mmCIF file of N, CA and C in Angstrom:
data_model
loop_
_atom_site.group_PDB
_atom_site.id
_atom_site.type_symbol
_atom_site.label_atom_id
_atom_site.label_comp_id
_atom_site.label_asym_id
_atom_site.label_seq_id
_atom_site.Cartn_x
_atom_site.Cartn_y
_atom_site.Cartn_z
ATOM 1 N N UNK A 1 -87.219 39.114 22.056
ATOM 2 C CA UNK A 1 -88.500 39.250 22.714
ATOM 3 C C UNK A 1 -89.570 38.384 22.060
ATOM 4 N N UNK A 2 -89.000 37.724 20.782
ATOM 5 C CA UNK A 2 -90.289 36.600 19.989
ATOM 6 C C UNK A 2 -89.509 35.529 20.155
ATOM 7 N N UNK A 3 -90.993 34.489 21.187
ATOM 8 C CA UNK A 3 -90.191 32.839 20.986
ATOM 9 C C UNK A 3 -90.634 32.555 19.938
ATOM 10 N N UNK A 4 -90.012 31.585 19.433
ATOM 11 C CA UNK A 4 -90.408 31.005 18.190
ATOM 12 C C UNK A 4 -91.662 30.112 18.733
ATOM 13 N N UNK A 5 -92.137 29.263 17.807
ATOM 14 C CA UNK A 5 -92.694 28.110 18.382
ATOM 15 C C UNK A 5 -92.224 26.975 18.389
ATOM 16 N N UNK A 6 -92.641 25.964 18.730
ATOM 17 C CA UNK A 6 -91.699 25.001 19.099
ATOM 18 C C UNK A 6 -90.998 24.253 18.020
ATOM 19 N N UNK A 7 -91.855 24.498 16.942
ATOM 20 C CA UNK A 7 -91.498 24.077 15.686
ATOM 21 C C UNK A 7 -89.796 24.341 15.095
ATOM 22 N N UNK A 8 -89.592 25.739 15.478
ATOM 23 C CA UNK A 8 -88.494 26.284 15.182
ATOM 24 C C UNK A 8 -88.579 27.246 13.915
ATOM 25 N N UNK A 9 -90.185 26.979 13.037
ATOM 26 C CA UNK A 9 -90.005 27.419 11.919
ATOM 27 C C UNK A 9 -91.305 28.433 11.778
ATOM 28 N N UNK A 10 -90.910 29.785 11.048
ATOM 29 C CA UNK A 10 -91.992 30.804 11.299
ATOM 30 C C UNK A 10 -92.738 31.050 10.039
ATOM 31 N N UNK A 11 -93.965 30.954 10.208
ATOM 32 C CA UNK A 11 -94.749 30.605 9.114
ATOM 33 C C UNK A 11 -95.000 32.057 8.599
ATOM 34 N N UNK A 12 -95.568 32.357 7.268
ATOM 35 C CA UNK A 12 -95.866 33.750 7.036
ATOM 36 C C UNK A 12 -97.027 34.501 7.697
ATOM 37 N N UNK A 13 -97.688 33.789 7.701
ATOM 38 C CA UNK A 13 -99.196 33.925 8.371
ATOM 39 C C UNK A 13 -99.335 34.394 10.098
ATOM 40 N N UNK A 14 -98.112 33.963 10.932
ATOM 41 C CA UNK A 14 -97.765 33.696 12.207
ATOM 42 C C UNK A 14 -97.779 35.137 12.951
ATOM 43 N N UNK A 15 -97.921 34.544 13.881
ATOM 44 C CA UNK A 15 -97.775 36.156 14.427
ATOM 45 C C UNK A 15 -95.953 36.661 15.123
ATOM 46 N N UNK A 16 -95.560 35.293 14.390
ATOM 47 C CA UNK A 16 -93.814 35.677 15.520
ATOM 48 C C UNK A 16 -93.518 36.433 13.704
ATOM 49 N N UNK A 17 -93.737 35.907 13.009
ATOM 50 C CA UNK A 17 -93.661 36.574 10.995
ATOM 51 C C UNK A 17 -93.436 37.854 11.127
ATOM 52 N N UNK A 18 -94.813 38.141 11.860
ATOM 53 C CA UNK A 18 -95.276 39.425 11.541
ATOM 54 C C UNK A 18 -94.474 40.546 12.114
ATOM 55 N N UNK A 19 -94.223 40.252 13.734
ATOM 56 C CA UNK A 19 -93.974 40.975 14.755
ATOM 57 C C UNK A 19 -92.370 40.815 13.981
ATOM 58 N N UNK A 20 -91.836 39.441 13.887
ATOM 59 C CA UNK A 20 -90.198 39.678 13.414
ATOM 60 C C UNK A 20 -90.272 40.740 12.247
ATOM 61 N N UNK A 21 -91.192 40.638 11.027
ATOM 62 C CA UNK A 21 -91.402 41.854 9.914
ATOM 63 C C UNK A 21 -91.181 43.176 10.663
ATOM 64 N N UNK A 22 -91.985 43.399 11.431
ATOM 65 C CA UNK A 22 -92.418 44.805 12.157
ATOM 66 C C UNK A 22 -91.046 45.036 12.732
ATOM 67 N N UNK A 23 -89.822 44.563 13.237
ATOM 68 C CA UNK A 23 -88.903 44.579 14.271
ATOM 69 C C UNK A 23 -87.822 45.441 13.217
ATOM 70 N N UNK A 24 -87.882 44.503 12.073
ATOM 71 C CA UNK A 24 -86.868 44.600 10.944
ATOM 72 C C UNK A 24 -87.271 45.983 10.585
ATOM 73 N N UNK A 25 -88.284 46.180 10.340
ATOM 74 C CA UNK A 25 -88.882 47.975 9.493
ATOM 75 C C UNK A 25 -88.389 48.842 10.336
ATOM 76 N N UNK A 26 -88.749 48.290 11.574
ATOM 77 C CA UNK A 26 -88.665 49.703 12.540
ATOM 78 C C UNK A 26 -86.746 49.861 12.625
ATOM 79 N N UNK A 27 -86.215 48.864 12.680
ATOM 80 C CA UNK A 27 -84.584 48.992 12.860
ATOM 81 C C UNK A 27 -84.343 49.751 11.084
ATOM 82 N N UNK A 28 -85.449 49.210 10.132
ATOM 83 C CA UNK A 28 -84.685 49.776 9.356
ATOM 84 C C UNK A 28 -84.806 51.733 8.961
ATOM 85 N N UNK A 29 -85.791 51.673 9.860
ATOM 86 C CA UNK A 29 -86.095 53.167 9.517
ATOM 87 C C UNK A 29 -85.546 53.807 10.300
ATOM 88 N N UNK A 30 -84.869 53.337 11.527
ATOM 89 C CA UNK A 30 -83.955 53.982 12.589
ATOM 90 C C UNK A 30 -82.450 54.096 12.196
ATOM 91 N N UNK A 31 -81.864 53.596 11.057
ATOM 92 C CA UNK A 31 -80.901 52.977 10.801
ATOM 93 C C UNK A 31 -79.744 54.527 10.699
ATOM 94 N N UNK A 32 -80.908 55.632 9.761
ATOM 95 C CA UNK A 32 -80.431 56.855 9.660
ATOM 96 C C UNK A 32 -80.165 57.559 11.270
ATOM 97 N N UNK A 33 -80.422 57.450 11.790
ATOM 98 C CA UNK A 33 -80.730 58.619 13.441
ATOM 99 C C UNK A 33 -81.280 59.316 13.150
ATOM 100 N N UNK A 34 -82.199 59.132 12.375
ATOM 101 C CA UNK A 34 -83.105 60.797 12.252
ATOM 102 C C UNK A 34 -84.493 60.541 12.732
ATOM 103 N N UNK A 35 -85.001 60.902 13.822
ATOM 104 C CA UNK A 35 -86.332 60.090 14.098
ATOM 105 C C UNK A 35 -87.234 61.971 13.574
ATOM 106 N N UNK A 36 -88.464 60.670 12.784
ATOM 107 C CA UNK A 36 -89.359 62.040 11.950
ATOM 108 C C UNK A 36 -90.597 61.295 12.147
ATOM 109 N N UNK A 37 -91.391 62.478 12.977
ATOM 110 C CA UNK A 37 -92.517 61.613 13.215
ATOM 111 C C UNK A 37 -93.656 61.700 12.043
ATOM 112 N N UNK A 38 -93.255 61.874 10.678
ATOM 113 C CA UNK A 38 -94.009 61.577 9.562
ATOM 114 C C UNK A 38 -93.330 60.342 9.705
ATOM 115 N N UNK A 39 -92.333 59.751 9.239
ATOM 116 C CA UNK A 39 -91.712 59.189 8.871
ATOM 117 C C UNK A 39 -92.504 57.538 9.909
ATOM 118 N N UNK A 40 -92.444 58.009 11.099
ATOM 119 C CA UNK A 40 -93.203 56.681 12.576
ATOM 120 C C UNK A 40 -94.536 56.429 12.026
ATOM 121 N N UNK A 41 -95.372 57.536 11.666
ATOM 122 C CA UNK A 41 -96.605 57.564 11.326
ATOM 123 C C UNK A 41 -96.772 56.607 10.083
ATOM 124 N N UNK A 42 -96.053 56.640 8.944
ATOM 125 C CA UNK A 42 -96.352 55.969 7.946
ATOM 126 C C UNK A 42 -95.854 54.619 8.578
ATOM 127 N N UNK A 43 -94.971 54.050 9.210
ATOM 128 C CA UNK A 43 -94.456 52.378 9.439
ATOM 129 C C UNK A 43 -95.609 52.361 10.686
ATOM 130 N N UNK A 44 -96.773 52.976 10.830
ATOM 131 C CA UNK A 44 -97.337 52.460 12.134
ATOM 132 C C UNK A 44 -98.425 52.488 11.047
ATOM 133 N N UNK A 45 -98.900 53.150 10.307
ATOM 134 C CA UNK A 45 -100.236 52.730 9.224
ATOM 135 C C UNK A 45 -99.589 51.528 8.296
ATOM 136 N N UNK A 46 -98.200 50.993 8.453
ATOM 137 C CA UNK A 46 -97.625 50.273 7.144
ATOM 138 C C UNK A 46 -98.477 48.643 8.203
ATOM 139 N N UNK A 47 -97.446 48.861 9.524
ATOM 140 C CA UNK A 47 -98.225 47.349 10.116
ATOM 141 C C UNK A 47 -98.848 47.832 11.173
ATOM 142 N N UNK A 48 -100.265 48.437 10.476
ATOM 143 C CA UNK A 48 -101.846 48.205 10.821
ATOM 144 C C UNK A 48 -101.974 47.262 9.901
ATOM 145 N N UNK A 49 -101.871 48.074 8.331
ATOM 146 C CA UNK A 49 -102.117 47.896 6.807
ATOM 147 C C UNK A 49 -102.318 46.250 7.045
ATOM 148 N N UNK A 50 -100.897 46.481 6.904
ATOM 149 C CA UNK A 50 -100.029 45.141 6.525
ATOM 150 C C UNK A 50 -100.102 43.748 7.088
ATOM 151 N N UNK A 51 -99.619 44.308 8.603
ATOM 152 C CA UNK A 51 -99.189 42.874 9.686
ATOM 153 C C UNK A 51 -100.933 43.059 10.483
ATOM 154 N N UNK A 52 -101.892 43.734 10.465
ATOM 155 C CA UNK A 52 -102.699 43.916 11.293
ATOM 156 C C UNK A 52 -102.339 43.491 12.657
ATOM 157 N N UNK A 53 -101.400 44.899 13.478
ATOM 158 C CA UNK A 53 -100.338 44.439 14.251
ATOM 159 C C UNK A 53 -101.390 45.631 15.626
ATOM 160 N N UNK A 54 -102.019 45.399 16.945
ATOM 161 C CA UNK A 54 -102.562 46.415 17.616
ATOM 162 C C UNK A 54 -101.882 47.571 17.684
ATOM 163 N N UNK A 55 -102.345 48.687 18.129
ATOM 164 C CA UNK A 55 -101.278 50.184 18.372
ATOM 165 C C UNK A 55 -100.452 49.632 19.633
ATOM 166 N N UNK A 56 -101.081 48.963 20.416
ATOM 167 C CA UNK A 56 -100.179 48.899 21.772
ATOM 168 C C UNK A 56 -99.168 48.347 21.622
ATOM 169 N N UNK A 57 -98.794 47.017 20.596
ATOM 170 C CA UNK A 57 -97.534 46.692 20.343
ATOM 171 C C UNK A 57 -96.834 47.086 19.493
ATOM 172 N N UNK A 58 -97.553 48.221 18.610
ATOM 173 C CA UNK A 58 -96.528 48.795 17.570
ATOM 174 C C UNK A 58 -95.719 49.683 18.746
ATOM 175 N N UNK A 59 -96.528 50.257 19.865
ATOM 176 C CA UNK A 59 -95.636 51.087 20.321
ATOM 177 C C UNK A 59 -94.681 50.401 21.226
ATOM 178 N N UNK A 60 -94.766 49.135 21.200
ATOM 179 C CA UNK A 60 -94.026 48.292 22.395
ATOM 180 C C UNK A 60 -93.026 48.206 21.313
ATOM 181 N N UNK A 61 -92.933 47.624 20.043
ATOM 182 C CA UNK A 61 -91.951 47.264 19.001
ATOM 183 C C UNK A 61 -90.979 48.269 18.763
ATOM 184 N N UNK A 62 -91.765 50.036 19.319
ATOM 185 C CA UNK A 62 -90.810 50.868 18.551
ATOM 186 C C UNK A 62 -90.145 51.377 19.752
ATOM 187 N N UNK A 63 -90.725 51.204 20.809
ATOM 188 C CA UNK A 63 -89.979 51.680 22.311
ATOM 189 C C UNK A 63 -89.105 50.524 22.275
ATOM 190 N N UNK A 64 -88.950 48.946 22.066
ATOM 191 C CA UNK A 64 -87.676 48.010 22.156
ATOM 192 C C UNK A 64 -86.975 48.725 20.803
ATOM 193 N N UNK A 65 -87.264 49.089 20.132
ATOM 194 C CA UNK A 65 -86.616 49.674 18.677
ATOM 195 C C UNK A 65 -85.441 50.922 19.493
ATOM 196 N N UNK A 66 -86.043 51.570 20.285
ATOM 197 C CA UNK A 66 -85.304 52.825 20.619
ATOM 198 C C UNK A 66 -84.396 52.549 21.612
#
């Protein structure tokens, strides 16, 4: 669901970085099957924190996550 840019290469700063970061957390916190909504709450304050990522696509990231 992230094109790269045309470059091919994803910078840290980028927003394909960020969103690929955010993709990886969320698969990795799903990895158990245990969905805990403490557990959603902290990786959705991690990339606010972090990726300064909107709520609408954290929840788009974690609904393609599910």
């Amino acid at each position: 669901f992230i094109k790269p840019r045309s470059t091919g290469m994803l910078h840290k700063d980028g927003i394909e970085f960020r969103y690929t970061a955010a993709s990886i957390l969320i698969a990795c916190a799903k990895s158990d099957m245990d969905r805990d909504p403490q557990e959603e709450n902290v990786i959705r304050q991690i990339l606010k924190d972090a990726f300064e990522i909107p709520d609408g696509v954290i929840d788009r990231l974690i609904e393609v996550g599910e």
